[in-house]
Amino acid sequence: MLQLYRPFTTLLFCILCLQAYASNTQIPQIDAADSAFHGRLSLSGTWALVRNDWPTLKDIQRGTFTTENIEIPGFLHAGTGEQSHGHNTFLVRISNLNQTFVSPAVNIYELREAWRAWWIDDSGEYSFLGESGKISKTPADQQQQTQPYLLEFPSDSASGTLVIYQSSHHLFSTGITSELTVTEKDDALRAILTDLAARFLFFGVGLFVIIQNLVFFAQRRKETVLLILAAFAFITLARSALSSGYVDYFINQPGFFFYSIRLEYILIIFPGIMALQLILTVFPIAQSKPMLYASYLLLGMTILLTSQMSVTQMTQYLPVYQAAIFVIGLTCIALICRGLLHKADGARSFLLAFTPIMIAVANDIIANRSPHYSFYCADYAIFIFLFLQSQIQASRFVSALDTAEHLTENLHEEVRIKTEELSRQNSLLTEKTQDLEKQHSQIKLLSETDHLTGLYNRQTLESHAKLMIQLAFTYNQPLSLVMMDLDNFKQINDRFGHMVGDECLIFTASYLRGYKLRKRDILARFGGEELVIILNDTSLEVAREITQALCEGLASQPVTGDHPDIHLTASFGIAELHSSRSSNLKDLFRCADLALYRAKQNGRNRVESYRANRPAIKL
């Protein structure tokens, strides 16, 4: 009997093992056609996670790896075990993508530490989507930035797997901590630009508050409240700039992340201390100085401990920072309530203005600890408070002036005369400022352009070209560079003189400007009789057609004047960024120059293109 059951139990065991293996390698799927709503596809839900491993794209395609299911967005904490720190892989399948979107893209911001994203199409093609720095299996080699990043999916892909490799060696909490939403690329870019515009407006209000209070403080040095408001606004502005991630666009250094996050944590406490000093100045008590000394001692200890702790320890103790700022805020509320009980002037308005800050701080603490809620508003609430208080102080400032004006008629007249004088000075200053701006614009134009032809000079050309090449590599777009050299130009100078030679250069520049080039294309004088044209988002074939038309058109239009008609011809050399295998601007110029040299050698008045001899390297 046992012999009869043994094959059956063995077969059952094998089936259960295979089923368990299949379940461990199955990647959750999101159907874009069914799940998209109003042009937005949320990627929240169940994802596959491979802990402490980066399976290759081929292994992922074959399914030869083991996963576990997790909910996204969500946290992975260092405190839950060593497996959460190190390197992980997040995977999710998306189907029917091209049926729902024309140019699908997703904006990534709250993806902790360093990551790299790939798309594996069901057809077997791999597409690199982007990265936030340098992923690594060791903490020393990891590099990361916190700036927003836009991932663009292949527009012709129907279904595939989104793969995010992540290395997390520093922060206590890691993982995908905010909702990822697929939208059209234009909508995603519009959202980024809207957020950037809102932050610029926010920073503008902050700068206005700082400058306004500093100007008023310069006129009334006894009003220390104005100086405190300016310092309060500056610290809040600095903290908001660091936490936004946009600072990383301007300071693109590998180690800046560690400095910025430490400074950001220090600036969690600092605004609360400035708020406490502001309230103690407006509503002083007998223990004001000891309280201020204690608060600044707390700040010093925070700076010392933050600078000495590792980033992992520092982020682990984030609740301590948050608790400290919350306690300071409650102390401020208590001081305001005490002022209200003692019927202090402005206590009621202060309480009404400060209470929303405490609500916003509590909201930010909740948002920071919840992966499903990411609306932060404390900085906005603080700046609204500062703006209102600045206007109140400004109103007090103006009221003091009005009171002084009405003391005597003579004083009123004197103030009126001084005001008119100040107005005239302001008008003169405005006129001088406008003149300086005009002069600055003229100087800038002269510094960027060639004085003879009016085209960009070589320095401006190289500055713009480097940016265009960077964008061409980033978005995998073609970019063609055309070098143009007037034929027999030395003979023209020798026969007719340099004035006529300059006239020919001016004519050629005018001819190029009058041609149907796009605004995003660049014309520049490279040197002597050499001119350069950069055709953005233009393939080598299209660039050759445009250049051939330019070549033929130039030869058909004579240069007229107080001299015999001169028929100009030019030789053109073209090099395209990708087909020439150029890695930088210098290589691209060299390739175009070789093509130009070939045009000269083959008889002039012709167009030659550069093509690389070696085959393309496919990654």
XYZ file of C-alpha atoms in Angstrom:
619
model
C 0.000 0.000 0.000
C 2.830 2.358 0.858
C 4.437 1.552 -2.482
C 1.274 2.707 -4.261
C 1.156 6.030 -2.380
C 4.845 6.865 -2.730
C 4.744 7.897 -6.468
C 1.590 9.872 -5.827
C 3.073 11.818 -2.896
C 6.282 12.495 -4.841
C 4.289 13.871 -7.781
C 2.181 16.029 -5.460
C 5.311 17.404 -3.767
C 6.840 18.353 -7.152
C 3.641 20.099 -8.233
C 3.526 22.133 -5.004
C 7.216 23.120 -5.383
C 6.692 24.244 -8.957
C 3.609 26.174 -7.951
C 5.511 27.882 -5.122
C 8.382 28.725 -7.485
C 5.951 30.136 -10.034
C 4.292 32.260 -7.399
C 7.697 33.555 -6.278
C 8.609 34.720 -9.791
C 5.241 36.074 -10.891
C 5.326 39.868 -11.374
C 2.105 41.805 -10.557
C 0.455 43.401 -13.590
C -1.422 46.664 -14.129
C -3.713 46.918 -17.165
C -3.493 50.494 -18.450
C -6.660 50.155 -20.503
C -8.715 49.137 -17.440
C -6.983 51.147 -14.704
C -6.333 54.534 -16.382
C -8.708 57.314 -15.328
C -8.874 60.685 -17.066
C -5.488 60.178 -18.713
C -3.754 59.124 -15.489
C -2.576 55.629 -14.602
C -1.704 55.072 -10.958
C 1.058 52.527 -10.363
C 0.140 52.197 -6.693
C -0.622 48.716 -5.519
C 1.198 45.417 -5.488
C 4.731 45.277 -6.911
C 7.338 42.558 -6.916
C 10.449 43.067 -4.765
C 13.778 41.269 -5.058
C 15.700 41.881 -1.842
C 19.474 42.290 -1.826
C 19.832 41.382 -5.488
C 19.819 43.007 -8.907
C 18.765 40.268 -11.340
C 19.881 40.952 -14.891
C 17.345 42.060 -17.476
C 17.660 38.691 -19.192
C 17.005 36.875 -15.912
C 13.950 39.057 -15.348
C 12.741 38.312 -18.849
C 13.219 34.569 -18.271
C 11.763 34.713 -14.761
C 14.763 33.035 -13.121
C 14.627 34.903 -9.826
C 12.657 34.936 -6.573
C 10.391 37.807 -5.509
C 8.053 38.825 -2.767
C 5.027 41.083 -3.118
C 4.962 44.519 -1.462
C 2.585 47.460 -1.559
C 3.687 50.633 -3.333
C 3.996 53.311 -2.081
C 5.574 51.992 1.073
C 8.612 52.158 3.343
C 11.439 49.722 3.848
C 13.065 50.478 7.194
C 16.611 49.685 8.222
C 15.228 48.751 11.611
C 13.292 45.810 10.137
C 16.485 43.958 9.284
C 19.609 44.206 7.220
C 17.733 43.044 4.146
C 16.113 46.434 3.659
C 19.469 48.191 3.380
C 21.694 47.326 0.481
C 20.315 46.874 -3.005
C 16.807 45.936 -4.061
C 14.844 45.552 -7.281
C 11.243 46.738 -7.761
C 9.211 45.293 -10.640
C 5.712 45.737 -12.067
C 4.188 44.764 -15.404
C 2.139 47.295 -17.394
C -0.032 46.133 -20.270
C -1.939 47.966 -23.051
C 0.247 51.035 -22.573
C 0.141 52.243 -26.178
C -3.634 51.906 -26.273
C -3.971 54.446 -23.476
C -1.093 56.893 -24.000
C 0.668 58.468 -26.959
C 3.837 59.493 -25.112
C 3.647 57.911 -21.639
C 5.849 59.297 -18.878
C 6.055 59.244 -15.094
C 7.515 61.856 -12.756
C 9.697 60.352 -10.005
C 10.625 62.323 -6.914
C 10.041 60.387 -3.679
C 12.149 57.361 -4.620
C 14.718 57.136 -1.856
C 18.480 57.178 -2.517
C 20.061 56.005 -5.811
C 18.060 54.210 -8.510
C 18.158 53.196 -12.159
C 15.065 52.417 -14.240
C 14.648 50.119 -17.263
C 11.735 49.064 -19.429
C 11.612 45.480 -20.733
C 9.229 45.296 -23.653
C 7.385 42.030 -24.219
C 9.059 41.898 -27.620
C 12.400 41.465 -25.827
C 13.772 45.010 -26.302
C 15.324 46.856 -23.351
C 14.966 50.630 -22.904
C 16.978 52.657 -20.389
C 14.610 55.169 -18.762
C 16.877 57.111 -16.412
C 18.770 57.178 -13.113
C 19.192 59.435 -10.101
C 22.928 59.037 -9.715
C 25.029 55.914 -9.341
C 23.713 52.706 -7.820
C 26.214 50.542 -6.007
C 26.437 47.513 -3.773
C 28.730 49.428 -1.411
C 27.891 52.664 0.461
C 31.129 54.385 -0.570
C 30.425 54.196 -4.311
C 26.747 55.166 -4.163
C 25.830 58.619 -5.472
C 22.366 60.120 -5.443
C 20.394 63.305 -6.025
C 16.928 64.319 -4.855
C 15.843 66.294 -7.896
C 12.625 65.382 -9.758
C 13.118 63.101 -12.768
C 10.855 62.381 -15.742
C 10.879 58.823 -17.084
C 9.655 58.459 -20.671
C 8.342 55.066 -21.737
C 8.766 53.942 -25.373
C 5.763 55.334 -27.235
C 5.364 52.230 -29.411
C 5.479 49.717 -26.558
C 2.260 47.859 -25.812
C 3.218 45.888 -22.726
C 6.313 45.282 -20.664
C 7.947 45.336 -17.261
C 9.091 48.422 -15.372
C 12.300 47.567 -13.515
C 13.766 49.879 -10.875
C 17.145 48.926 -9.419
C 17.763 50.695 -6.137
C 20.737 50.941 -3.828
C 20.003 52.189 -0.312
C 22.884 52.349 2.139
C 22.352 55.631 3.966
C 18.751 56.581 4.783
C 16.869 54.757 7.518
C 13.696 54.581 5.431
C 13.976 53.547 1.818
C 11.719 52.287 -0.943
C 9.189 53.970 -3.236
C 7.509 56.370 -0.831
C 5.075 58.276 -3.015
C 2.529 57.444 -5.667
C 3.852 56.980 -9.217
C 1.398 58.063 -11.902
C 1.777 57.556 -15.654
C 0.507 60.463 -17.757
C 1.183 61.938 -21.150
C 4.655 63.454 -21.379
C 3.260 66.947 -22.022
C 1.037 66.701 -18.937
C 3.967 65.499 -16.809
C 6.178 68.339 -18.030
C 3.348 70.789 -17.425
C 3.011 69.519 -13.858
C 6.744 69.936 -13.244
C 6.727 73.445 -14.691
C 3.631 74.361 -12.676
C 5.306 73.140 -9.496
C 8.454 75.053 -10.406
C 6.440 78.226 -11.115
C 4.628 77.890 -7.790
C 7.942 77.499 -5.989
C 9.379 80.527 -7.790
C 6.323 82.500 -6.691
C 6.826 81.136 -3.194
C 10.493 82.147 -3.200
C 9.528 85.547 -4.592
C 7.195 86.139 -1.665
C 9.956 85.007 0.690
C 12.475 87.403 -0.835
C 9.904 90.186 -0.676
C 9.365 89.549 3.054
C 13.124 89.514 3.701
C 13.858 92.682 1.745
C 10.835 94.548 3.091
C 11.708 93.862 6.715
C 15.393 94.609 6.223
C 14.532 97.939 4.574
C 12.184 98.877 7.415
C 14.715 97.710 10.024
C 17.394 99.879 8.425
C 15.121 102.869 9.028
C 14.092 101.893 12.547
C 16.882 99.957 14.278
C 14.912 99.660 17.521
C 12.290 97.476 15.828
C 14.118 94.154 16.292
C 10.921 92.354 15.298
C 11.613 93.365 11.709
C 15.085 91.805 11.798
C 13.700 88.615 13.385
C 11.017 88.385 10.682
C 13.672 88.761 7.966
C 15.884 86.083 9.557
C 12.862 83.810 10.073
C 11.931 84.173 6.397
C 15.497 83.551 5.217
C 15.863 80.332 7.241
C 12.487 79.029 6.077
C 13.364 79.903 2.495
C 16.680 78.035 2.759
C 14.993 74.959 4.226
C 12.319 74.958 1.530
C 14.943 75.287 -1.201
C 16.888 72.300 0.134
C 13.831 70.083 0.632
C 12.393 70.858 -2.816
C 15.181 69.014 -4.673
C 15.585 71.731 -7.309
C 18.846 72.896 -5.701
C 20.411 69.697 -7.072
C 19.980 71.105 -10.587
C 22.388 73.921 -9.755
C 24.817 72.075 -7.451
C 25.449 68.852 -9.329
C 28.107 67.404 -7.013
C 28.159 63.751 -5.841
C 28.729 64.604 -2.171
C 26.225 67.468 -2.000
C 23.414 65.108 -1.008
C 24.999 64.411 2.395
C 25.650 68.096 3.132
C 22.175 69.153 2.024
C 20.313 66.510 4.028
C 22.275 67.353 7.203
C 21.584 71.053 6.715
C 17.935 70.295 6.008
C 17.635 68.386 9.310
C 19.283 71.235 11.210
C 16.817 73.633 9.581
C 13.911 71.579 10.945
C 14.665 73.023 14.401
C 15.912 76.479 13.422
C 12.576 77.981 12.191
C 10.918 76.932 15.458
C 13.599 78.736 17.463
C 13.150 81.859 15.328
C 9.384 81.647 15.918
C 10.003 81.381 19.676
C 12.311 84.408 19.600
C 9.728 86.375 17.614
C 6.941 85.615 20.111
C 9.161 86.332 23.133
C 10.012 89.689 21.545
C 6.373 90.571 20.922
C 5.065 89.060 24.194
C 8.040 89.200 26.607
C 8.039 87.375 29.946
C 10.440 87.355 32.888
C 12.085 84.131 31.692
C 12.550 85.318 28.085
C 16.343 85.296 28.121
C 16.733 81.881 29.805
C 14.255 80.406 27.320
C 16.153 81.882 24.370
C 19.481 80.662 25.751
C 18.030 77.182 26.193
C 16.595 77.176 22.662
C 19.893 78.190 21.094
C 21.683 75.605 23.248
C 19.271 73.053 21.781
C 20.148 74.317 18.311
C 23.867 73.984 19.041
C 23.409 70.429 20.294
C 21.352 69.650 17.188
C 24.103 70.956 14.915
C 26.765 69.011 16.818
C 24.862 65.716 16.892
C 23.664 66.024 13.302
C 27.187 66.598 12.069
C 28.535 63.612 14.032
C 25.832 61.017 13.376
C 25.691 58.925 10.237
C 22.937 59.736 7.779
C 21.212 56.453 8.675
C 21.153 57.341 12.378
C 20.098 60.891 11.634
C 17.124 59.843 9.495
C 16.236 57.168 12.046
C 15.873 59.894 14.677
C 13.695 62.100 12.467
C 10.764 61.682 14.919
C 12.979 63.266 17.599
C 13.538 66.315 15.369
C 9.821 66.467 14.634
C 8.921 66.111 18.297
C 11.321 68.941 19.187
C 9.813 71.334 16.644
C 6.317 70.361 17.750
C 7.151 71.031 21.422
C 8.646 74.400 20.480
C 5.465 75.179 18.553
C 3.266 74.278 21.531
C 5.459 76.537 23.686
C 4.824 79.371 21.242
C 1.068 78.743 21.417
C 1.229 78.797 25.228
C 3.111 82.121 25.205
C 0.563 83.641 22.827
C -2.315 82.396 25.016
C -0.588 83.959 28.025
C -0.415 87.244 26.134
C -4.098 86.867 25.291
C -4.955 86.390 28.975
C -2.950 89.512 29.835
C -4.767 91.389 27.030
C -1.579 92.094 25.119
C -1.952 94.003 21.843
C -2.107 91.748 18.813
C -2.309 88.503 20.808
C -5.597 87.453 19.223
C -4.365 88.027 15.657
C -1.094 86.267 16.511
C -3.014 83.236 17.809
C -5.223 83.112 14.723
C -2.165 83.364 12.454
C 0.050 80.912 14.351
C -2.491 78.115 14.882
C -2.533 77.176 11.144
C 1.271 76.788 11.326
C 0.921 74.174 14.052
C -1.742 72.379 12.035
C 0.532 72.475 8.980
C 3.515 71.167 11.002
C 1.383 68.283 12.279
C 0.252 67.645 8.702
C 3.879 67.507 7.482
C 4.803 65.050 10.239
C 1.932 62.806 9.153
C 2.855 63.188 5.466
C 6.483 62.310 6.180
C 5.520 59.125 7.989
C 2.783 58.011 5.587
C 3.545 56.626 2.102
C -0.039 57.272 0.984
C -0.153 60.986 1.815
C 2.470 63.413 0.543
C 0.999 66.918 0.794
C 3.455 69.200 2.621
C 2.303 72.698 3.545
C 4.269 73.871 6.617
C 6.601 76.108 4.600
C 3.633 77.724 2.852
C 1.837 78.282 6.158
C 4.957 79.833 7.688
C 5.399 82.196 4.780
C 1.768 83.250 4.833
C 2.231 83.968 8.541
C 5.443 85.911 7.886
C 3.879 87.833 5.029
C 0.898 88.852 7.174
C 3.110 89.793 10.109
C 5.363 91.789 7.793
C 2.379 93.708 6.505
C 1.200 94.302 10.079
C 4.632 95.618 10.994
C 4.671 97.692 7.817
C 1.258 99.077 8.762
C 2.595 99.960 12.196
C 5.560 101.597 10.548
C 3.321 103.691 8.304
C 1.010 104.521 11.215
C 3.969 105.823 13.189
C 4.841 108.078 10.293
C 1.235 109.315 10.053
C 1.203 110.114 13.771
C 4.438 112.027 13.415
C 3.020 113.952 10.452
C 0.018 115.154 12.437
C 1.962 116.443 15.452
C 2.385 119.866 13.882
C 1.613 121.441 10.541
C 5.240 122.332 10.024
C 6.326 118.773 10.596
C 3.652 117.628 8.137
C 4.928 120.059 5.527
C 8.495 118.969 6.124
C 7.526 115.334 5.727
C 5.671 116.219 2.505
C 8.703 118.005 1.123
C 10.969 115.105 2.097
C 8.528 112.682 0.527
C 8.458 114.603 -2.733
C 12.229 114.765 -2.707
C 12.405 111.043 -2.101
C 9.936 110.496 -4.939
C 12.100 112.557 -7.293
C 15.155 110.616 -6.207
C 13.297 107.380 -6.777
C 12.301 108.584 -10.243
C 15.889 109.485 -11.009
C 17.003 106.163 -9.622
C 14.416 104.396 -11.774
C 15.621 106.249 -14.853
C 19.233 105.431 -14.025
C 18.280 101.820 -13.425
C 16.542 101.674 -16.804
C 19.568 103.257 -18.476
C 21.851 100.763 -16.770
C 19.591 97.904 -17.850
C 19.698 99.126 -21.448
C 23.475 99.446 -21.270
C 23.712 96.006 -19.726
C 21.551 94.559 -22.512
C 23.708 96.244 -25.155
C 26.912 95.031 -23.499
C 25.519 91.522 -23.235
C 24.499 91.590 -26.900
C 27.952 92.807 -27.922
C 29.638 90.155 -25.821
C 27.547 87.387 -27.378
C 27.612 88.440 -31.025
C 30.185 89.093 -33.725
C 30.438 92.858 -34.252
C 30.697 92.575 -38.056
C 28.036 90.019 -39.002
C 25.707 90.269 -36.024
C 25.806 86.464 -35.653
C 26.749 84.646 -32.457
C 30.468 84.669 -31.754
C 32.507 81.538 -31.096
C 32.257 81.737 -27.300
C 28.454 81.996 -27.380
C 28.297 79.247 -30.002
C 30.244 76.814 -27.817
C 28.130 77.644 -24.761
C 24.840 76.973 -26.599
C 26.213 73.981 -28.496
C 27.311 72.145 -25.340
C 23.806 72.465 -23.904
C 22.217 71.310 -27.177
C 24.534 68.281 -27.310
C 23.663 67.386 -23.720
C 19.939 67.562 -24.525
C 20.451 65.546 -27.723
C 22.148 62.759 -25.743
C 19.513 62.918 -22.983
C 16.510 62.640 -25.333
C 18.315 60.626 -28.040
C 17.623 63.274 -30.703
C 19.707 63.951 -33.808
C 21.816 67.096 -34.023
C 23.753 68.237 -37.086
C 26.608 70.736 -37.254
C 27.423 72.487 -40.541
C 30.757 74.245 -41.081
C 30.811 76.696 -43.959
C 33.879 78.326 -45.523
C 33.721 80.952 -48.294
C 35.725 79.839 -51.339
C 38.671 81.962 -52.541
C 37.958 84.604 -49.917
C 41.599 85.638 -49.707
C 41.547 86.440 -53.440
C 38.503 88.652 -52.898
C 40.326 90.521 -50.134
C 43.480 90.851 -52.256
C 41.590 92.045 -55.338
C 38.900 94.308 -53.868
C 40.216 95.075 -50.386
C 39.173 94.137 -46.891
C 36.169 96.497 -46.894
C 34.625 94.538 -49.749
C 35.591 91.311 -47.966
C 33.700 92.510 -44.899
C 30.775 93.381 -47.153
C 30.800 89.801 -48.482
C 30.749 88.414 -44.946
C 27.850 90.708 -44.020
C 26.010 89.630 -47.196
C 26.565 85.940 -46.372
C 25.307 86.410 -42.795
C 22.236 88.261 -44.062
C 21.613 85.498 -46.611
C 21.769 82.812 -43.898
C 19.462 84.763 -41.600
C 16.974 85.162 -44.425
C 16.897 81.447 -45.131
C 14.046 79.371 -43.691
C 15.931 78.138 -40.631
C 14.101 77.546 -37.357
C 14.385 79.738 -34.288
C 16.015 76.910 -32.356
C 18.799 76.576 -34.951
C 22.006 78.532 -34.324
C 24.054 80.696 -36.709
C 27.527 81.786 -35.644
C 30.776 83.117 -37.012
C 33.469 80.617 -36.147
C 36.393 82.728 -37.288
C 37.580 84.513 -40.421
C 35.366 83.428 -43.316
C 34.141 80.307 -41.497
C 30.532 80.194 -40.361
C 28.764 77.479 -38.369
C 25.151 76.325 -38.421
C 23.746 73.989 -35.737
C 20.537 72.264 -36.781
C 18.726 70.977 -33.722
C 16.719 67.723 -33.960
C 17.857 67.287 -37.579
C 19.204 64.095 -39.120
C 22.215 63.978 -41.432
C 20.054 63.454 -44.533
C 17.782 66.419 -43.799
C 20.796 68.564 -42.877
C 22.408 67.710 -46.224
C 19.246 68.778 -48.121
C 19.139 72.091 -46.258
C 22.860 72.690 -46.759
C 22.700 71.840 -50.474
C 19.926 74.421 -50.898
C 22.028 76.982 -49.021
C 25.035 76.218 -51.223
C 23.095 76.612 -54.464
C 21.226 79.713 -53.259
C 24.400 81.510 -52.223
C 26.048 80.903 -55.595
C 23.021 82.328 -57.425
C 22.956 85.692 -55.626
C 25.759 88.155 -56.480
C 27.142 90.707 -54.059
C 26.490 94.138 -55.578
C 27.873 97.522 -54.641
C 30.541 100.021 -55.674
C 32.467 97.238 -57.308
C 31.867 94.567 -59.961
C 29.348 91.934 -58.988
C 30.932 89.199 -56.910
C 29.530 85.681 -57.086
C 30.264 83.984 -53.810
C 30.539 80.229 -53.383
C 31.162 78.246 -50.258
C 32.188 74.753 -49.222
C 30.177 72.954 -46.560
C 31.051 70.119 -44.174
C 28.335 68.335 -42.184
C 28.634 66.071 -39.153
C 25.725 64.563 -37.212
C 26.226 63.887 -33.472
C 25.218 60.219 -33.365
C 26.255 59.020 -36.818
C 29.704 60.602 -36.387
C 30.105 58.825 -33.008
C 31.042 62.133 -31.418
C 31.046 62.220 -27.647
C 31.467 65.956 -27.191
C 31.517 69.295 -29.022
C 35.222 69.049 -29.867
C 34.721 65.714 -31.643
C 31.729 67.065 -33.558
C 33.707 70.111 -34.758
C 36.546 67.857 -35.815
C 34.232 65.637 -37.874
C 32.557 68.619 -39.563
C 35.977 70.139 -40.287
C 37.123 66.896 -41.948
C 34.022 66.968 -44.138
C 34.717 70.627 -44.992
C 38.292 69.767 -45.905
C 36.995 67.038 -48.218
C 34.656 69.559 -49.863
C 37.617 71.867 -50.500
C 39.678 69.008 -51.898
C 36.875 67.878 -54.219
C 36.566 71.195 -55.991
C 34.831 73.659 -53.623
C 31.238 74.955 -53.933
C 29.906 71.641 -52.705
C 28.568 69.824 -49.652
C 30.293 66.877 -48.000
C 29.074 64.781 -45.043
C 31.073 62.962 -42.422
C 30.216 59.343 -41.723
C 32.021 57.244 -39.144
C 33.799 54.156 -40.483
C 33.348 52.076 -37.336
C 29.962 50.449 -36.617
C 27.590 51.779 -33.971
C 27.813 50.256 -30.522
C 24.431 49.076 -29.285
C 23.950 49.110 -25.534
